[in-house]
GROMACS .gro file of C-alpha atoms in nm:
model
  114
    1MET     CA    1   0.118   1.665  -0.261
    2SER     CA    2  -0.236   1.497  -0.312
    3GLU     CA    3  -0.282   1.159  -0.245
    4LYS     CA    4  -0.453   1.162  -0.653
    5PHE     CA    5  -0.117   1.263  -0.775
    6VAL     CA    6   0.077   1.038  -0.537
    7VAL     CA    7  -0.130   0.713  -0.687
    8LYS     CA    8  -0.077   0.882  -1.049
    9LYS     CA    9   0.254   0.826  -1.009
   10ILE     CA   10   0.273   0.540  -0.898
   11GLN     CA   11   0.055   0.414  -1.213
   12GLU     CA   12   0.337   0.524  -1.430
   13TRP     CA   13   0.570   0.387  -1.205
   14PHE     CA   14   0.370   0.016  -1.300
   15LYS     CA   15   0.418   0.088  -1.662
   16SER     CA   16   0.773   0.201  -1.647
   17LYS     CA   17   0.872  -0.153  -1.469
   18GLY     CA   18   0.574  -0.377  -1.727
   19GLY     CA   19   0.347  -0.404  -1.494
   20VAL     CA   20  -0.033  -0.293  -1.529
   21CYS     CA   21  -0.230  -0.182  -1.242
   22HIS     CA   22  -0.554  -0.045  -1.191
   23LYS     CA   23  -0.689   0.190  -0.927
   24VAL     CA   24  -0.946   0.088  -0.717
   25HIS     CA   25  -1.226   0.355  -0.639
   26GLY     CA   26  -1.396   0.407  -0.265
   27GLY     CA   27  -1.697   0.332  -0.171
   28PRO     CA   28  -1.942   0.133   0.070
   29MET     CA   29  -1.861  -0.216  -0.137
   30SER     CA   30  -1.460  -0.212  -0.157
   31ALA     CA   31  -1.428  -0.066   0.211
   32GLY     CA   32  -1.139  -0.131   0.325
   33PHE     CA   33  -0.970  -0.305  -0.063
   34PRO     CA   34  -0.633  -0.145  -0.164
   35ASP     CA   35  -0.625   0.201  -0.385
   36ILE     CA   36  -0.463   0.033  -0.631
   37ILE     CA   37  -0.393  -0.364  -0.742
   38GLY     CA   38  -0.124  -0.429  -0.937
   39CYS     CA   39   0.114  -0.718  -1.102
   40ILE     CA   40   0.434  -0.715  -1.225
   41ARG     CA   41   0.608  -1.042  -1.342
   42GLY     CA   42   0.373  -1.244  -1.250
   43ARG     CA   43   0.383  -1.079  -0.921
   44THR     CA   44   0.028  -0.926  -0.761
   45TRP     CA   45   0.039  -0.641  -0.560
   46VAL     CA   46  -0.147  -0.422  -0.332
   47VAL     CA   47  -0.095  -0.069  -0.237
   48GLU     CA   48  -0.238   0.116  -0.005
   49VAL     CA   49  -0.175   0.467  -0.084
   50LYS     CA   50  -0.108   0.770   0.159
   51VAL     CA   51   0.001   1.126   0.163
   52PRO     CA   52   0.372   1.214   0.274
   53GLY     CA   53   0.340   1.234   0.637
   54ALA     CA   54  -0.034   1.141   0.677
   55LYS     CA   55  -0.065   1.104   1.041
   56PRO     CA   56  -0.180   0.775   1.207
   57ARG     CA   57  -0.583   0.720   1.248
   58VAL     CA   58  -0.579   0.435   1.468
   59PRO     CA   59  -0.462   0.527   1.873
   60ARG     CA   60  -0.174   0.452   1.984
   61ALA     CA   61  -0.237   0.191   2.228
   62LYS     CA   62  -0.455  -0.012   1.922
   63ARG     CA   63  -0.147   0.002   1.723
   64ASN     CA   64   0.108  -0.167   1.928
   65GLU     CA   65  -0.179  -0.447   1.962
   66ALA     CA   66  -0.123  -0.586   1.642
   67PRO     CA   67   0.167  -0.771   1.438
   68GLN     CA   68   0.444  -0.560   1.382
   69GLU     CA   69   0.382  -0.535   0.981
   70ILE     CA   70   0.064  -0.394   1.069
   71GLN     CA   71   0.161  -0.153   1.283
   72GLU     CA   72   0.402  -0.046   1.044
   73TRP     CA   73   0.103   0.056   0.811
   74LEU     CA   74  -0.092   0.205   1.071
   75THR     CA   75   0.149   0.483   1.157
   76MET     CA   76   0.141   0.573   0.781
   77GLY     CA   77  -0.241   0.626   0.833
   78ALA     CA   78  -0.376   0.300   0.718
   79THR     CA   79  -0.676   0.240   0.878
   80MET     CA   80  -0.705  -0.139   1.096
   81LEU     CA   81  -0.944  -0.295   0.770
   82GLN     CA   82  -0.688  -0.158   0.533
   83ALA     CA   83  -0.410  -0.293   0.755
   84LYS     CA   84  -0.561  -0.598   0.786
   85THR     CA   85  -0.664  -0.620   0.418
   86LEU     CA   86  -0.312  -0.591   0.338
   87TYR     CA   87  -0.196  -0.866   0.566
   88ASP     CA   88  -0.421  -1.090   0.446
   89TRP     CA   89  -0.311  -1.015   0.082
   90GLN     CA   90   0.016  -1.047   0.200
   91ASN     CA   91   0.017  -1.375   0.377
   92ALA     CA   92  -0.141  -1.508   0.017
   93GLY     CA   93   0.168  -1.409  -0.143
   94ALA     CA   94   0.144  -1.061  -0.248
   95VAL     CA   95   0.329  -0.745  -0.222
   96ALA     CA   96   0.138  -0.545   0.015
   97LEU     CA   97   0.241  -0.200   0.088
   98VAL     CA   98   0.116   0.187   0.234
   99ALA     CA   99   0.352   0.390  -0.028
  100THR     CA  100   0.425   0.759  -0.002
  101SER     CA  101   0.529   0.807  -0.327
  102VAL     CA  102   0.712   0.617  -0.618
  103GLU     CA  103   1.063   0.574  -0.393
  104ASP     CA  104   0.814   0.346  -0.139
  105MET     CA  105   0.740   0.142  -0.461
  106GLU     CA  106   1.092   0.081  -0.562
  107GLN     CA  107   1.250   0.070  -0.237
  108LYS     CA  108   0.988  -0.301  -0.197
  109PHE     CA  109   1.119  -0.351  -0.611
  110LYS     CA  110   1.454  -0.338  -0.481
  111GLU     CA  111   1.438  -0.594  -0.170
  112GLY     CA  112   1.358  -0.897  -0.416
  113GLN     CA  113   0.967  -0.892  -0.386
  114ILE     CA  114   0.962  -0.994  -0.728
   0.00000   0.00000   0.00000
């Protein structure tokens, strides 16, 4: 399963919830920014998409120094910059996550995040 496939499914999920989203294309001007930014019922979502089973890109020792939430994202394959960006958005009130599937999105949705 490719990241592009997961992104497409997540975009469809946003529409099914009555939301809107935009795929942020990578490049030097968007380094570290999440793959998808969306909104459902007035709540901002920022989503870093990874393929299921992505290997961590940050060494374990470095991951263990990070706050717990960031550790989870790093373990799922996010870079330190991606995790820091998600953390900042979450602290500002957005729903922030690393997602490998629509099920990850649905779980976060059901947790009462919106």
